mmCIF file of N, CA and C in Angstrom:
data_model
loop_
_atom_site.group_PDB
_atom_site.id
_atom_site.type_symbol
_atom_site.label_atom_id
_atom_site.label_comp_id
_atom_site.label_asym_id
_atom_site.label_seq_id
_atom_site.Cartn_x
_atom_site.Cartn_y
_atom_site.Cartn_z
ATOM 1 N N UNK A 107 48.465 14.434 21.610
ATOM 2 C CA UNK A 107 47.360 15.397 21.598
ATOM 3 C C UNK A 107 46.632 15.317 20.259
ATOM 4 N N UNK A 108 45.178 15.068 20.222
ATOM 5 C CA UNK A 108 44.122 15.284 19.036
ATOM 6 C C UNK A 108 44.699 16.773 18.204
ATOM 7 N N UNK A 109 44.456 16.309 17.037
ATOM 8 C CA UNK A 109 44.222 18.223 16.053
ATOM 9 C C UNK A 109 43.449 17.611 15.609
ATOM 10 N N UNK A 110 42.861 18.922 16.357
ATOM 11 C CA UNK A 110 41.133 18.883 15.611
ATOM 12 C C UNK A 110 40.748 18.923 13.877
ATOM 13 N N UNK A 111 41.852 19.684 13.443
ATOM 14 C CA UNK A 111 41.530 19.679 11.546
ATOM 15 C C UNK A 111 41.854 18.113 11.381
ATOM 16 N N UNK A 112 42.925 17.592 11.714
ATOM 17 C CA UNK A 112 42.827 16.291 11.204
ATOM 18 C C UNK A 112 41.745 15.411 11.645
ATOM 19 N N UNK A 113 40.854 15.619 12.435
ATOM 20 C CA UNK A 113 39.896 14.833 12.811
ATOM 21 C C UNK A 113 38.611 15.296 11.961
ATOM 22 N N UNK A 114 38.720 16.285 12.108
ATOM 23 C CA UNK A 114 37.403 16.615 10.879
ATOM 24 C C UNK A 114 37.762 16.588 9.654
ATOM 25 N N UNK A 115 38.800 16.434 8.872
ATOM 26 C CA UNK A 115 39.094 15.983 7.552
ATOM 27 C C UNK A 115 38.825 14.634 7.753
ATOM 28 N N UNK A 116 39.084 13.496 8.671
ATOM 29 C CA UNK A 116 38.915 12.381 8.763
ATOM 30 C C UNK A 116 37.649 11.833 8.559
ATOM 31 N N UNK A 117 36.693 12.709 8.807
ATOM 32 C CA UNK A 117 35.255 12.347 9.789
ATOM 33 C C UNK A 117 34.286 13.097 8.556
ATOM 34 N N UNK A 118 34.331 14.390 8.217
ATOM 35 C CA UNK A 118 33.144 14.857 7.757
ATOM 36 C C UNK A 118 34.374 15.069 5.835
ATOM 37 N N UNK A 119 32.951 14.413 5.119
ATOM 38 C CA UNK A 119 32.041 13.968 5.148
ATOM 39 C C UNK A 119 31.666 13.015 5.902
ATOM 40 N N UNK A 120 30.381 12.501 6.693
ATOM 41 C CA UNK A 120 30.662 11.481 7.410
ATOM 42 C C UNK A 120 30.084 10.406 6.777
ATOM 43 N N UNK A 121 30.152 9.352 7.165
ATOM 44 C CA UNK A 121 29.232 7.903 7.060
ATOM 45 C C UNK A 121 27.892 8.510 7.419
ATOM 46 N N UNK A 122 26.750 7.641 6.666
ATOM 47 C CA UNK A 122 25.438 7.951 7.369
ATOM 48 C C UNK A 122 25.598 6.861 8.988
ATOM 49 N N UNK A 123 25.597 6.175 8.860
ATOM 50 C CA UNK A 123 25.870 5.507 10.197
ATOM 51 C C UNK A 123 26.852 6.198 10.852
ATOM 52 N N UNK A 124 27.955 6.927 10.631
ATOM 53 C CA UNK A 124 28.522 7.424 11.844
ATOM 54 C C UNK A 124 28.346 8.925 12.673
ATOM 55 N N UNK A 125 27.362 9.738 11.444
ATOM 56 C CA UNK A 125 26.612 10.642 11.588
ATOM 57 C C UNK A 125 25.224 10.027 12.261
ATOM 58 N N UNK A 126 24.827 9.331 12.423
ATOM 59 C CA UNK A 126 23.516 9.060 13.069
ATOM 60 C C UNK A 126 23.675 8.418 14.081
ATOM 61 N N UNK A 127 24.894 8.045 14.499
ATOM 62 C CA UNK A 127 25.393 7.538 16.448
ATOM 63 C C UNK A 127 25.944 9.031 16.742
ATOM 64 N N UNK A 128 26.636 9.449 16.191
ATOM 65 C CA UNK A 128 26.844 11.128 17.215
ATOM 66 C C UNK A 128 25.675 11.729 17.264
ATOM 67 N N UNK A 129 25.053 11.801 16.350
ATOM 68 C CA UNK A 129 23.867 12.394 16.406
ATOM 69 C C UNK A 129 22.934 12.185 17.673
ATOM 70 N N UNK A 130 22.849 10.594 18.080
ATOM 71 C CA UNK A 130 22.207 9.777 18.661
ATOM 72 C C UNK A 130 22.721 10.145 20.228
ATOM 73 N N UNK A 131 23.860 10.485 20.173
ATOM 74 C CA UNK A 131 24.491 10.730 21.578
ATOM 75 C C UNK A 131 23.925 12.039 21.979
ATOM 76 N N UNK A 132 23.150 12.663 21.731
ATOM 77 C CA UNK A 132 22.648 13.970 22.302
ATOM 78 C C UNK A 132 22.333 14.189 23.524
ATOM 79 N N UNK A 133 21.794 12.494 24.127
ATOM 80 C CA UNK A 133 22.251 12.931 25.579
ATOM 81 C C UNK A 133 22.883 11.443 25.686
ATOM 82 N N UNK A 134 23.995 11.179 27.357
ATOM 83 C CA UNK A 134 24.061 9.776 27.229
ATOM 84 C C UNK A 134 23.567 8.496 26.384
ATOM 85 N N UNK A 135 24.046 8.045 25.924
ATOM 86 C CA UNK A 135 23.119 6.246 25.743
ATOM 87 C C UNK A 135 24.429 5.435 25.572
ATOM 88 N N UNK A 136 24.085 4.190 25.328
ATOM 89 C CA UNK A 136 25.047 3.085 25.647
ATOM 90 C C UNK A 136 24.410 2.581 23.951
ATOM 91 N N UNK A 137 25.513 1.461 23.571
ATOM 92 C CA UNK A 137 25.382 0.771 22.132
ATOM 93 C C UNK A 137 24.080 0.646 21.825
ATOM 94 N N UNK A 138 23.488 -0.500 22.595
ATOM 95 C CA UNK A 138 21.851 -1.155 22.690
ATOM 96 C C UNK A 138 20.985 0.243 22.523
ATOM 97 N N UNK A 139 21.172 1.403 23.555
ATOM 98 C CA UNK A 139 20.247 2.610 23.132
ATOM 99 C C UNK A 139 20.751 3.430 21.698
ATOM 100 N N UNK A 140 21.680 3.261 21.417
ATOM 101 C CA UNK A 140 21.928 3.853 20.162
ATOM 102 C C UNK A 140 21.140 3.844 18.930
ATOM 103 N N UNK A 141 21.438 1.910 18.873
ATOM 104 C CA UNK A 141 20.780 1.091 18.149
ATOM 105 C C UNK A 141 19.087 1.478 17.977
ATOM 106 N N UNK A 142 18.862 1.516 19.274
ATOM 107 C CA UNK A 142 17.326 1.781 19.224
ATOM 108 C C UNK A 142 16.429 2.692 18.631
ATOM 109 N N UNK A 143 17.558 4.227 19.039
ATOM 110 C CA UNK A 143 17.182 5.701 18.583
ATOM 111 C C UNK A 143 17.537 5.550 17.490
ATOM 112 N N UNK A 144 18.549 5.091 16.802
ATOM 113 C CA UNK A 144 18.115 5.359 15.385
ATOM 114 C C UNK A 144 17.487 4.830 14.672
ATOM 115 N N UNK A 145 17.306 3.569 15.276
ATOM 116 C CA UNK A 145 15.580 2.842 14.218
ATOM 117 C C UNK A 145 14.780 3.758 14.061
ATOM 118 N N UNK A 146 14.395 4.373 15.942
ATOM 119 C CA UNK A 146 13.576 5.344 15.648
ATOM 120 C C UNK A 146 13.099 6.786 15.217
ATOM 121 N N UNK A 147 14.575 7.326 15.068
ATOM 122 C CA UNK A 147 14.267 8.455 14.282
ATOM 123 C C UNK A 147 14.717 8.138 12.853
ATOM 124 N N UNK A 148 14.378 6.918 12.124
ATOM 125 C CA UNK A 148 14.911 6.760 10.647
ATOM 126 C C UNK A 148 13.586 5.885 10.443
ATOM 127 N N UNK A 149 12.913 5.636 11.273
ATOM 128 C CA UNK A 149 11.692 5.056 10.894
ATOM 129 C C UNK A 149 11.926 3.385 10.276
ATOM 130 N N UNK A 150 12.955 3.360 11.020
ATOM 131 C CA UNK A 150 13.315 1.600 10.850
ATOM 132 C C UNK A 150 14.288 1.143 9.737
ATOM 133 N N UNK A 151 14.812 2.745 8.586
ATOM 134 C CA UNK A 151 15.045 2.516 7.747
ATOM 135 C C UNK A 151 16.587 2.060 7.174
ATOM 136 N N UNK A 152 17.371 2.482 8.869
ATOM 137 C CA UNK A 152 18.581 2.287 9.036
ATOM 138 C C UNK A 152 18.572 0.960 10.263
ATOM 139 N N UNK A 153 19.001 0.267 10.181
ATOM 140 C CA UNK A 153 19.024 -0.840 11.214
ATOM 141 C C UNK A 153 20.852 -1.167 11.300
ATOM 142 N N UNK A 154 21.203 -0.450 12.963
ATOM 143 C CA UNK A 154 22.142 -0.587 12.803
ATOM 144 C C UNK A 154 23.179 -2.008 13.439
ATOM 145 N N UNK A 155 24.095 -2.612 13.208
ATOM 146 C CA UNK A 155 24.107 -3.650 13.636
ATOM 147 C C UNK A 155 25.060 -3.419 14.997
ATOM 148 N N UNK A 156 25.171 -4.469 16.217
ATOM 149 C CA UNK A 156 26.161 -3.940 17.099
ATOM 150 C C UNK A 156 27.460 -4.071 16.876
ATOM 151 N N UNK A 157 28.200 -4.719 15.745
ATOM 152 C CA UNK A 157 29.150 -5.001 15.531
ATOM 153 C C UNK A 157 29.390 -3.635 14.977
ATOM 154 N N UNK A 158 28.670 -2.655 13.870
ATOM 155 C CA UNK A 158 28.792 -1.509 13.386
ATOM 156 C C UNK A 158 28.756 -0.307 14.308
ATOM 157 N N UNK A 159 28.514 -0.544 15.434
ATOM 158 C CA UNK A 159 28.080 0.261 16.300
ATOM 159 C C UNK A 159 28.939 0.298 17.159
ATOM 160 N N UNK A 160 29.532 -0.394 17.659
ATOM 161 C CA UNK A 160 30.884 -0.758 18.594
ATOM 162 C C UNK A 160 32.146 -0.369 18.038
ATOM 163 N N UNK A 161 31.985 -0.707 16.901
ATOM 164 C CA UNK A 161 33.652 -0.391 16.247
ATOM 165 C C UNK A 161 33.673 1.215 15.933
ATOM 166 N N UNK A 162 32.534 1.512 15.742
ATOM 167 C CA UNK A 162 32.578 2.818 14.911
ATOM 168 C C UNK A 162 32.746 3.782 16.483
ATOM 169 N N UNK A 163 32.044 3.517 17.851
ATOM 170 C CA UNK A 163 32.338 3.976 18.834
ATOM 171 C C UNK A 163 33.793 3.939 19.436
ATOM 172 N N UNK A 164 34.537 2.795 19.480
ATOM 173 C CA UNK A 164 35.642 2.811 19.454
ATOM 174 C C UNK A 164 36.656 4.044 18.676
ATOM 175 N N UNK A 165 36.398 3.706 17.522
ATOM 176 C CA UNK A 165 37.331 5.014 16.205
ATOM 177 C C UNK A 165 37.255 6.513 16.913
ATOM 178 N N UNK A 166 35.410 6.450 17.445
ATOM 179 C CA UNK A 166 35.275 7.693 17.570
ATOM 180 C C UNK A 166 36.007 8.512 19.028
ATOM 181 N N UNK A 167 35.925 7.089 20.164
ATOM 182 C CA UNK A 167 36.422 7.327 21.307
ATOM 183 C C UNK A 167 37.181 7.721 21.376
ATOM 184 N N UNK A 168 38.546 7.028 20.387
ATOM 185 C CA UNK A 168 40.231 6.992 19.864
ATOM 186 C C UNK A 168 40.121 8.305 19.359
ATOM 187 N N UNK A 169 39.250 8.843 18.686
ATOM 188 C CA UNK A 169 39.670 9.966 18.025
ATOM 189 C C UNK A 169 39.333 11.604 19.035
ATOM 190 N N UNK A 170 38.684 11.113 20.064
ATOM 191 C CA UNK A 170 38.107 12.328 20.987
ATOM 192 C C UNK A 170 36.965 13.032 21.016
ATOM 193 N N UNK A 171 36.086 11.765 20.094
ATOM 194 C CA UNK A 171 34.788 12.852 19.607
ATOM 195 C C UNK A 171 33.765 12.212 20.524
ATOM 196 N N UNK A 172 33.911 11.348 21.010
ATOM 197 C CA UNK A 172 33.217 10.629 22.323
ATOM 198 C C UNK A 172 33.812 10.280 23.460
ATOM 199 N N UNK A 173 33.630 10.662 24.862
ATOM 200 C CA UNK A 173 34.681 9.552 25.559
ATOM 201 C C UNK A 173 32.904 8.527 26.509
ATOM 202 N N UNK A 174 33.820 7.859 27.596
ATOM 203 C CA UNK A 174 32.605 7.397 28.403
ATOM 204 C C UNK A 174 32.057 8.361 29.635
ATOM 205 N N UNK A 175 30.778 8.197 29.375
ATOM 206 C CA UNK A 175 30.051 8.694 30.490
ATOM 207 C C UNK A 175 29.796 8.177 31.877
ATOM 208 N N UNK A 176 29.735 6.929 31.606
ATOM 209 C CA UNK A 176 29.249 6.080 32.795
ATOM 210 C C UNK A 176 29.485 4.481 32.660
ATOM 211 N N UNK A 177 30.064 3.757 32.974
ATOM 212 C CA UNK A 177 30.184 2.176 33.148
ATOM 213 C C UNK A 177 29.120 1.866 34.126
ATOM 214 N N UNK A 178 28.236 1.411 33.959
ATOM 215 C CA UNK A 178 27.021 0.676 34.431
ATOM 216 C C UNK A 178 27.021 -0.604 33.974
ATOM 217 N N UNK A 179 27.340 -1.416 35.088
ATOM 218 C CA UNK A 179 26.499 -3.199 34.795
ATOM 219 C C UNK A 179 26.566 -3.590 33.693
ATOM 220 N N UNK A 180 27.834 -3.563 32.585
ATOM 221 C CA UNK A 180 28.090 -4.435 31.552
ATOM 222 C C UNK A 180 27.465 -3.540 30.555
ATOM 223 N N UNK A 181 27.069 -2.008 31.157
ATOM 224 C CA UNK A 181 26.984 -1.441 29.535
ATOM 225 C C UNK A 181 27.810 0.006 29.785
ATOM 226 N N UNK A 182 28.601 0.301 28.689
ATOM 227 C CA UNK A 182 29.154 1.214 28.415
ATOM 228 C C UNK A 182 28.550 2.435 28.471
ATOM 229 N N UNK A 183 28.255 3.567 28.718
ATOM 230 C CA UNK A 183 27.239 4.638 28.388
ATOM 231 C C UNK A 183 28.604 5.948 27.809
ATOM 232 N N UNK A 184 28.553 6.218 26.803
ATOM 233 C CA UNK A 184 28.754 7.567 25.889
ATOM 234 C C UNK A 184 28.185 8.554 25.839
ATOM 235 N N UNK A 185 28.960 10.085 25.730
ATOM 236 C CA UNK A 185 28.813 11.157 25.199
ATOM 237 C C UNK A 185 29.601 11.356 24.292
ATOM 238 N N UNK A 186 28.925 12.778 23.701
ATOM 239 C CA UNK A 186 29.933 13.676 22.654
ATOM 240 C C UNK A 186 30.751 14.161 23.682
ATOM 241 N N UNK A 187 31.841 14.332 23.329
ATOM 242 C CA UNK A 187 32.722 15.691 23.635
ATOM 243 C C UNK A 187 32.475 17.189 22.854
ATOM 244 N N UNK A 188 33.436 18.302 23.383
ATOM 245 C CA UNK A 188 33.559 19.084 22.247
ATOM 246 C C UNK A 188 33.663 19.266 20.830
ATOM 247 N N UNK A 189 35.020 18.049 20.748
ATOM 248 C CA UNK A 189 35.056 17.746 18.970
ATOM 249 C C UNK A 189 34.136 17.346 18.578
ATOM 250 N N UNK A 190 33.617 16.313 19.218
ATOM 251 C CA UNK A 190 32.067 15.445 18.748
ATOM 252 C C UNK A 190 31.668 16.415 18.216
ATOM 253 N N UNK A 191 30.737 17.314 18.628
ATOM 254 C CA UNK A 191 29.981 18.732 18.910
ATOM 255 C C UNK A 191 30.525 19.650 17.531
ATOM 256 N N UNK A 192 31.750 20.155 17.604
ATOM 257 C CA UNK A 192 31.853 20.634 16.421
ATOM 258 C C UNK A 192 32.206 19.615 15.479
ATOM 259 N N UNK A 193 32.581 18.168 15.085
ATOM 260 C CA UNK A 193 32.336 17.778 13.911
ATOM 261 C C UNK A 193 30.973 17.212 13.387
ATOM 262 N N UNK A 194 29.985 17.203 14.432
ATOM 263 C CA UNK A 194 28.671 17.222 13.875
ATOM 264 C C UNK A 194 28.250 18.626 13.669
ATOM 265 N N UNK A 195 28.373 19.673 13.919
ATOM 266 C CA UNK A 195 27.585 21.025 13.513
ATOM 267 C C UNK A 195 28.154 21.001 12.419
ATOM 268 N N UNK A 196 29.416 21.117 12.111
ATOM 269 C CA UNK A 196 30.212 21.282 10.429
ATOM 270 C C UNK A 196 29.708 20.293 9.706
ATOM 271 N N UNK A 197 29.237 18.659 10.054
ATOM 272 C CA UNK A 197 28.387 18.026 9.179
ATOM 273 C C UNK A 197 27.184 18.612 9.277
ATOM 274 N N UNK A 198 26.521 18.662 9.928
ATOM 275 C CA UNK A 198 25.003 19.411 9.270
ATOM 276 C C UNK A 198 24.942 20.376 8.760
ATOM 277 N N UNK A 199 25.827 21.222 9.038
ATOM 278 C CA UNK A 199 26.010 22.794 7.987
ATOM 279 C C UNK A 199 26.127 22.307 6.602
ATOM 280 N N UNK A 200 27.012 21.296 6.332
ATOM 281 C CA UNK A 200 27.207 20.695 5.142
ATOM 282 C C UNK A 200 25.823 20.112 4.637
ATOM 283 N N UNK A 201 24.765 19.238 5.389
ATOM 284 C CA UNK A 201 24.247 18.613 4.522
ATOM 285 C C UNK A 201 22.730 19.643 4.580
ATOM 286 N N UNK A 202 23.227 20.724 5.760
ATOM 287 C CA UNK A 202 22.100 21.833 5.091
ATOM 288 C C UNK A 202 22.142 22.703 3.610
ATOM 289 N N UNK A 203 23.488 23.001 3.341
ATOM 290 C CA UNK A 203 23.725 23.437 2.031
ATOM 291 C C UNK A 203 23.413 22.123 1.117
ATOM 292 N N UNK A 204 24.100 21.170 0.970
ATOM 293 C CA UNK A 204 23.420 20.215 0.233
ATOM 294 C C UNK A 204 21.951 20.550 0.071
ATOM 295 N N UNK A 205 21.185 20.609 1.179
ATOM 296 C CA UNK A 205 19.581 19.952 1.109
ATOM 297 C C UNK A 205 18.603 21.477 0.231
ATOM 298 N N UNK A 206 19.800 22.511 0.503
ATOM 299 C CA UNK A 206 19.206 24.034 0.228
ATOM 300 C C UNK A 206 19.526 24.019 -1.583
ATOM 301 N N UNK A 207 20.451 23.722 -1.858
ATOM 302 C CA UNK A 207 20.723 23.326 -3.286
ATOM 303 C C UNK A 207 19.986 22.075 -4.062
ATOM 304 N N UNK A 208 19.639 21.249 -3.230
ATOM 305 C CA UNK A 208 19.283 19.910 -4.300
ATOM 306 C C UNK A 208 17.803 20.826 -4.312
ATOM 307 N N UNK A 209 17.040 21.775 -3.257
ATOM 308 C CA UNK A 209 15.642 22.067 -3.363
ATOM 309 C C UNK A 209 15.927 22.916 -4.774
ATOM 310 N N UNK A 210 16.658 24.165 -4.747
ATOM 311 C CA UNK A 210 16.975 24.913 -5.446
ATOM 312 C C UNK A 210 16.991 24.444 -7.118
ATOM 313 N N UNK A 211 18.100 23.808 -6.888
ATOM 314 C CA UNK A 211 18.738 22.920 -8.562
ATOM 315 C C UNK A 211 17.604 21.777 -9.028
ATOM 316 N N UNK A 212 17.970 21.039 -8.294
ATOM 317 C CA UNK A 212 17.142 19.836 -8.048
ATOM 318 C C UNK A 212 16.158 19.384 -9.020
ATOM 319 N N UNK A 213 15.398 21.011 -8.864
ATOM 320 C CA UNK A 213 14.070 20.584 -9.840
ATOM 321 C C UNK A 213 12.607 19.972 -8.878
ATOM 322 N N UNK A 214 11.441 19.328 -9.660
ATOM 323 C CA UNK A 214 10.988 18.707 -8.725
ATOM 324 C C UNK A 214 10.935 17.243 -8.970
ATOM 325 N N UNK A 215 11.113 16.526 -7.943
ATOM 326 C CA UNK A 215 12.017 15.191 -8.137
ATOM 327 C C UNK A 215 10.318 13.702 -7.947
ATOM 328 N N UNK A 216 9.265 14.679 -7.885
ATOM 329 C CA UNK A 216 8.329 14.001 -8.017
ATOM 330 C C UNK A 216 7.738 14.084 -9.193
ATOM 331 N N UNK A 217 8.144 14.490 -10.417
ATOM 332 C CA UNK A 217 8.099 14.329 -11.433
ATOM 333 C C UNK A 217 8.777 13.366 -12.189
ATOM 334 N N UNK A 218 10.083 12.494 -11.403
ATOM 335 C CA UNK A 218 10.701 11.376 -11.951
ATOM 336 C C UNK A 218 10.222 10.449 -11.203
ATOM 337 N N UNK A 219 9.444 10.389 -10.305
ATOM 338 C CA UNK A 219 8.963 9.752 -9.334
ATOM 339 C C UNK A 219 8.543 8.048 -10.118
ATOM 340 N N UNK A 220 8.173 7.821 -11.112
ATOM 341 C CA UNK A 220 7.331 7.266 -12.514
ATOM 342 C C UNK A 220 8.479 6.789 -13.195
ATOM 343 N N UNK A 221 9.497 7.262 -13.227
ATOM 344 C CA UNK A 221 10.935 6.327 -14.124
ATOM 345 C C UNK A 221 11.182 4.824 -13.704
#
């Protein structure tokens, strides 16, 4: 049986790549659509590879935070599960405090913009 604390000590903080395939799973997709959505919500800036994308689905499968949705014609299709679900809300809670502090502390960071 999964425990869930050991899976989220495992997981969050997360990888940016392994935070941006759960993320990506919001509804079904398979590797190839993964890949795709996050080009496109990163604006091309993450390009993920399928070898990175497969293994990291695997870990996540093994660990209960994804299982399969659907076997279709040589492609795998994934969801989150529950854990999925809560170890991505506890990562974004996290990198909302992050993002609320770096505004806060931070300063303004377009003033080093020129270094």
């Amino acid at each position: 049986m999964l425990n869930p604390e050991k899976v989220l000590k495992k997981y969050v903080p997360m990888t940016e790549t392994a935070f941006y395939i759960l993320l990506s799973l919001d509804e079904p997709r398979h590797g190839y659509g993964i890949v795709k959505h996050v080009e496109k919500i990163t604006k091309a800036r993450l390009l993920l590879g399928s070898g990175t994308v497969y293994g990291t689905l695997t870990k996540m499968q093994k660990d209960g935070m994804i299982t399969v949705f659907a076997d279709e014609e040589r492609k795998t299709v994934y969801e989150r599960t529950d854990l999925g679900m809560l170890i991505l809300a506890t990562e974004i809670k996290r990198l909302k405090e992050l993002h609320e502090n770096a505004i806060k502390y931070g300063g303004d960071v377009d003033d080093h913009q020129n270094i």
